[in-house]
Short mmCIF file of C-alpha atoms in Angstrom, two decimals:
data_model
loop_
_atom_site.label_atom_id
_atom_site.label_comp_id
_atom_site.label_asym_id
_atom_site.label_seq_id
_atom_site.Cartn_x
_atom_site.Cartn_y
_atom_site.Cartn_z
CA UNK A 1 0.00 0.00 0.00
CA UNK A 2 1.30 3.48 -0.85
CA UNK A 3 2.51 5.67 1.97
CA UNK A 4 -0.21 8.32 2.28
CA UNK A 5 1.45 10.38 5.02
CA UNK A 6 1.68 14.13 4.58
CA UNK A 7 4.80 16.09 5.51
CA UNK A 8 5.51 19.82 5.38
CA UNK A 9 8.47 21.77 6.72
CA UNK A 10 9.13 25.49 6.45
CA UNK A 11 11.82 27.83 7.68
CA UNK A 12 12.06 31.55 8.35
CA UNK A 13 15.84 31.67 8.25
CA UNK A 14 18.84 30.44 10.19
CA UNK A 15 20.78 32.67 12.56
CA UNK A 16 18.02 33.42 15.05
CA UNK A 17 19.39 35.83 17.65
CA UNK A 18 19.63 34.61 21.26
CA UNK A 19 17.51 36.64 23.66
CA UNK A 20 15.12 37.95 21.02
CA UNK A 21 11.41 37.15 21.26
CA UNK A 22 10.30 35.16 18.22
CA UNK A 23 6.81 34.39 19.48
CA UNK A 24 5.19 36.27 16.60
CA UNK A 25 7.18 34.35 13.99
CA UNK A 26 6.58 31.04 15.77
CA UNK A 27 2.82 31.62 15.80
CA UNK A 28 2.86 32.73 12.16
CA UNK A 29 4.80 29.66 11.05
CA UNK A 30 2.45 27.36 12.95
CA UNK A 31 -0.51 28.96 11.20
CA UNK A 32 1.09 28.42 7.81
CA UNK A 33 1.77 24.77 8.60
CA UNK A 34 -1.87 24.31 9.64
CA UNK A 35 -3.05 25.96 6.42
CA UNK A 36 -0.68 23.82 4.34
CA UNK A 37 -1.85 20.67 6.12
CA UNK A 38 -5.46 21.49 5.31
CA UNK A 39 -4.62 22.12 1.65
CA UNK A 40 -2.77 18.81 1.43
CA UNK A 41 -5.64 16.95 3.08
CA UNK A 42 -7.94 18.48 0.45
CA UNK A 43 -5.75 17.00 -2.28
CA UNK A 44 -3.48 19.91 -3.22
CA UNK A 45 -0.21 19.00 -4.93
CA UNK A 46 3.13 19.49 -3.17
CA UNK A 47 4.22 22.15 -5.67
CA UNK A 48 1.12 24.25 -5.10
CA UNK A 49 1.54 24.14 -1.33
CA UNK A 50 5.22 25.11 -1.37
CA UNK A 51 4.44 28.11 -3.57
CA UNK A 52 1.48 29.20 -1.44
CA UNK A 53 3.44 28.82 1.79
CA UNK A 54 6.53 30.60 0.49
CA UNK A 55 4.40 33.43 -0.89
CA UNK A 56 2.84 33.88 2.55
CA UNK A 57 6.29 33.94 4.19
CA UNK A 58 7.40 36.61 1.70
CA UNK A 59 4.27 38.73 2.26
CA UNK A 60 4.43 38.71 6.06
CA UNK A 61 7.41 41.06 6.43
CA UNK A 62 8.57 38.93 9.38
CA UNK A 63 11.54 37.34 7.62
CA UNK A 64 14.40 38.48 5.39
CA UNK A 65 12.58 37.72 2.15
CA UNK A 66 9.90 39.44 0.11
CA UNK A 67 8.51 42.37 2.06
CA UNK A 68 10.97 41.79 4.92
CA UNK A 69 14.08 42.05 2.74
CA UNK A 70 16.83 44.57 3.38
CA UNK A 71 18.59 46.70 0.74
CA UNK A 72 22.02 46.24 -0.79
CA UNK A 73 24.82 48.80 -0.32
CA UNK A 74 23.23 51.11 -2.92
CA UNK A 75 19.78 50.99 -1.34
CA UNK A 76 18.22 48.67 -3.92
CA UNK A 77 16.15 45.62 -3.00
CA UNK A 78 17.39 42.72 -5.11
CA UNK A 79 15.46 39.53 -4.31
CA UNK A 80 16.03 35.88 -5.24
CA UNK A 81 13.78 32.82 -5.33
CA UNK A 82 13.60 29.31 -6.72
CA UNK A 83 11.30 26.31 -6.76
CA UNK A 84 11.53 22.73 -8.01
CA UNK A 85 8.97 20.01 -8.62
CA UNK A 86 10.40 16.61 -7.74
CA UNK A 87 7.76 14.71 -9.70
CA UNK A 88 8.65 16.32 -13.04
CA UNK A 89 12.15 17.71 -12.50
CA UNK A 90 10.93 21.13 -13.60
CA UNK A 91 12.37 24.20 -11.90
CA UNK A 92 12.25 27.98 -12.06
CA UNK A 93 14.20 30.78 -10.43
CA UNK A 94 14.87 34.50 -10.41
CA UNK A 95 17.91 36.40 -9.18
CA UNK A 96 18.51 40.07 -8.41
CA UNK A 97 14.81 40.76 -9.05
CA UNK A 98 13.58 44.26 -8.19
CA UNK A 99 10.11 45.65 -7.72
CA UNK A 100 7.86 42.60 -7.22
CA UNK A 101 5.81 41.53 -4.23
CA UNK A 102 6.43 37.80 -4.61
CA UNK A 103 9.70 36.56 -6.11
CA UNK A 104 8.50 32.96 -5.86
CA UNK A 105 5.53 33.81 -8.09
CA UNK A 106 7.91 35.17 -10.73
CA UNK A 107 10.05 32.04 -10.40
CA UNK A 108 6.92 29.90 -10.87
CA UNK A 109 6.09 31.81 -14.04
CA UNK A 110 9.62 31.22 -15.35
CA UNK A 111 9.11 27.49 -14.78
CA UNK A 112 5.63 27.34 -16.30
CA UNK A 113 5.86 29.83 -19.15
CA UNK A 114 9.42 29.66 -20.51
CA UNK A 115 11.89 26.98 -21.59
CA UNK A 116 14.41 28.44 -19.11
CA UNK A 117 15.23 27.73 -15.48
CA UNK A 118 16.57 31.13 -14.36
CA UNK A 119 16.05 34.77 -15.27
CA UNK A 120 18.07 37.52 -13.60
CA UNK A 121 18.15 41.27 -13.09
CA UNK A 122 16.44 43.51 -15.61
CA UNK A 123 15.40 40.56 -17.74
CA UNK A 124 13.59 38.94 -14.83
CA UNK A 125 11.85 42.24 -14.08
CA UNK A 126 10.73 42.73 -17.67
CA UNK A 127 9.39 39.19 -17.74
CA UNK A 128 7.41 39.71 -14.54
CA UNK A 129 5.90 42.94 -15.83
CA UNK A 130 4.92 41.33 -19.12
CA UNK A 131 3.13 38.60 -17.18
CA UNK A 132 1.25 41.14 -15.05
CA UNK A 133 2.65 39.92 -11.73
CA UNK A 134 2.14 42.12 -8.66
CA UNK A 135 4.65 44.95 -8.49
CA UNK A 136 5.89 47.28 -5.74
CA UNK A 137 5.56 50.96 -6.60
CA UNK A 138 7.87 52.27 -3.87
CA UNK A 139 10.22 49.56 -2.55
CA UNK A 140 11.79 51.79 0.12
CA UNK A 141 8.36 52.43 1.65
CA UNK A 142 6.94 48.93 1.08
CA UNK A 143 9.72 46.85 2.59
CA UNK A 144 9.32 46.58 6.35
CA UNK A 145 13.00 46.79 7.25
CA UNK A 146 13.55 50.19 5.62
CA UNK A 147 17.31 49.77 5.53
CA UNK A 148 17.79 48.52 9.09
CA UNK A 149 18.49 45.06 10.39
CA UNK A 150 19.58 43.05 13.39
CA UNK A 151 22.52 40.70 13.07
CA UNK A 152 24.40 38.31 15.28
CA UNK A 153 27.39 38.42 12.92
CA UNK A 154 30.27 40.93 13.20
CA UNK A 155 30.58 43.79 10.68
CA UNK A 156 31.72 42.53 7.31
CA UNK A 157 30.41 39.00 7.89
CA UNK A 158 27.75 37.31 5.78
CA UNK A 159 24.67 38.10 7.88
CA UNK A 160 21.71 36.37 6.31
CA UNK A 161 18.03 35.46 6.18
CA UNK A 162 15.89 33.27 3.95
CA UNK A 163 12.54 31.49 3.85
CA UNK A 164 11.61 28.18 2.34
CA UNK A 165 9.24 25.24 2.30
CA UNK A 166 9.41 21.53 1.44
CA UNK A 167 6.43 19.21 1.08
CA UNK A 168 5.44 15.60 0.52
CA UNK A 169 1.84 15.30 -0.63
CA UNK A 170 -0.63 12.39 -0.45
CA UNK A 171 0.55 11.06 -3.81
CA UNK A 172 4.16 10.98 -2.61
CA UNK A 173 5.20 13.93 -4.75
CA UNK A 174 7.97 16.16 -3.38
CA UNK A 175 8.56 19.87 -3.99
CA UNK A 176 10.72 22.67 -2.59
CA UNK A 177 10.90 26.47 -2.72
CA UNK A 178 13.34 29.04 -1.33
CA UNK A 179 13.17 32.86 -1.29
CA UNK A 180 15.46 35.53 0.12
CA UNK A 181 16.49 39.14 0.28
CA UNK A 182 20.08 37.94 0.45
CA UNK A 183 22.80 38.73 2.96
CA UNK A 184 22.67 42.08 4.73
CA UNK A 185 24.71 44.87 3.18
CA UNK A 186 25.41 42.84 0.03
CA UNK A 187 27.10 44.25 -3.06
CA UNK A 188 24.80 45.07 -5.98
CA UNK A 189 24.34 42.03 -8.18
CA UNK A 190 25.32 39.54 -5.48
CA UNK A 191 23.55 36.20 -5.86
CA UNK A 192 23.61 33.57 -3.14
CA UNK A 193 22.48 29.97 -3.02
CA UNK A 194 18.72 30.53 -2.77
CA UNK A 195 17.93 30.86 -6.50
CA UNK A 196 20.50 28.26 -7.56
CA UNK A 197 18.96 24.88 -8.24
CA UNK A 198 21.10 22.32 -6.45
CA UNK A 199 22.63 24.77 -3.99
CA UNK A 200 19.76 26.37 -2.05
CA UNK A 201 16.79 24.48 -3.50
CA UNK A 202 16.27 20.95 -4.78
CA UNK A 203 13.55 18.36 -5.23
CA UNK A 204 13.58 14.97 -6.92
CA UNK A 205 12.02 11.59 -6.20
CA UNK A 206 14.26 11.09 -3.15
CA UNK A 207 14.17 14.34 -1.21
CA UNK A 208 13.09 17.97 -1.24
CA UNK A 209 15.47 20.50 0.32
CA UNK A 210 15.52 24.24 1.11
CA UNK A 211 18.63 25.85 2.59
CA UNK A 212 19.26 28.96 4.67
CA UNK A 213 22.51 30.53 5.81
CA UNK A 214 25.70 31.96 4.36
CA UNK A 215 24.93 31.16 0.76
CA UNK A 216 28.48 31.28 -0.51
CA UNK A 217 29.25 28.13 1.49
CA UNK A 218 26.10 26.32 0.38
CA UNK A 219 27.00 27.06 -3.25
CA UNK A 220 30.51 25.64 -2.81
CA UNK A 221 29.20 22.26 -1.68
CA UNK A 222 26.03 22.10 -3.83
CA UNK A 223 24.26 21.59 -0.51
CA UNK A 224 20.68 20.86 -1.53
CA UNK A 225 21.45 18.42 -4.37
CA UNK A 226 24.29 16.85 -2.39
CA UNK A 227 21.85 15.86 0.33
CA UNK A 228 19.59 14.06 -2.13
CA UNK A 229 22.56 12.43 -3.87
CA UNK A 230 23.94 11.15 -0.57
CA UNK A 231 20.63 9.38 -0.12
CA UNK A 232 20.28 8.15 -3.71
CA UNK A 233 23.86 7.04 -4.34
CA UNK A 234 25.30 6.67 -0.84
CA UNK A 235 22.40 4.97 0.89
CA UNK A 236 22.31 7.50 3.73
CA UNK A 237 19.13 8.32 5.61
CA UNK A 238 17.62 11.80 5.36
CA UNK A 239 18.99 12.75 8.77
CA UNK A 240 22.46 11.36 8.04
CA UNK A 241 22.68 13.19 4.72
CA UNK A 242 21.47 16.48 6.17
CA UNK A 243 23.95 16.34 9.04
CA UNK A 244 26.82 15.45 6.70
CA UNK A 245 26.12 18.40 4.40
CA UNK A 246 26.00 20.85 7.29
CA UNK A 247 29.16 19.37 8.81
CA UNK A 248 30.94 20.08 5.53
CA UNK A 249 29.70 23.67 5.55
CA UNK A 250 30.83 24.11 9.15
CA UNK A 251 34.31 22.76 8.30
CA UNK A 252 34.59 25.42 5.59
CA UNK A 253 33.74 28.11 8.14
CA UNK A 254 30.11 28.72 7.22
CA UNK A 255 26.89 28.53 9.17
CA UNK A 256 23.22 28.01 8.46
CA UNK A 257 20.68 25.24 8.28
CA UNK A 258 18.30 23.40 6.01
CA UNK A 259 14.93 21.71 5.92
CA UNK A 260 14.23 18.50 4.05
CA UNK A 261 11.58 15.87 3.55
CA UNK A 262 12.11 12.40 2.14
CA UNK A 263 10.06 10.14 -0.11
CA UNK A 264 8.90 8.20 2.96
CA UNK A 265 7.69 11.41 4.65
CA UNK A 266 10.63 11.70 7.05
CA UNK A 267 11.50 15.29 7.95
CA UNK A 268 14.79 16.94 8.94
CA UNK A 269 15.51 20.54 10.00
CA UNK A 270 19.06 20.70 11.40
CA UNK A 271 21.24 23.80 11.66
CA UNK A 272 24.77 24.85 12.59
CA UNK A 273 23.98 28.42 13.64
CA UNK A 274 22.69 30.11 16.77
CA UNK A 275 19.15 29.06 15.91
CA UNK A 276 16.74 28.60 13.01
CA UNK A 277 13.11 29.67 12.77
CA UNK A 278 11.30 26.55 11.58
CA UNK A 279 8.05 24.63 11.73
CA UNK A 280 6.90 21.23 10.56
CA UNK A 281 3.99 18.90 10.05
CA UNK A 282 5.47 15.50 10.89
CA UNK A 283 4.29 12.23 9.31
CA UNK A 284 2.33 11.36 12.47
CA UNK A 285 0.35 14.60 12.22
CA UNK A 286 2.09 16.62 14.94
CA UNK A 287 2.97 20.28 14.38
CA UNK A 288 6.24 21.77 15.67
CA UNK A 289 7.14 25.48 15.54
CA UNK A 290 10.23 26.96 17.19
CA UNK A 291 13.37 29.09 16.75
CA UNK A 292 15.78 27.30 19.08
CA UNK A 293 15.98 23.81 20.54
CA UNK A 294 12.89 22.79 22.48
#
């Protein structure tokens, strides 16, 4: 008999700051997991739920993605996003996108309406406008951070924030999405791991993965795809593969975390940073939402 369990994991970014009250984010993430669970129970596909959940994370202004993004060193808001459908292998992404409410919606349009995987910069913006996707008239006024941020990294370090979601639906299909405003104080044109398929986002028939952290390190180890390949070719469990990928990133001097779900519904959400805002619907139906260890 097919495994009918439902699994959903989301994150609001690694690097949670000790001593800060994250009760608002924790409650918000729990609500999104409950909404995603209900959609899955009603028969929604994994890809639809990851897009809907990531869009809601972007819109909230509570995380460093979408409305909550911070500007680069020239005051521009360049946003990145990606998604991948494990059942079909299709993927879409945008990088250095300016002026849109939901980068993951633009990435979805790239996947659905072009033969490409990634569009960047002005080309991504022109594409989004041609498709009539929701725009931001005044980014400096619309974004909630308005040029300020809190960081638990020293000046000059890669302070970061990202959101993402991974899902296994009732049919066993896997999907993943990741969205970010990038590292704080980034140079114009900087692109991290989030929009790179295989680095910050991946889904196939084995696992769905979304990463968060210092993207330069996740790019160097192809973190998201490596996790799935460790399972497919190395016979590791989801937890073993996730821990091995993060151990490699830590050895290189990076920090961050990831969320993942396997074909059997197993979930993982480890991190090698001060904390990670995360929530999950586990295969047994429990909901977890927290920023640090319980």
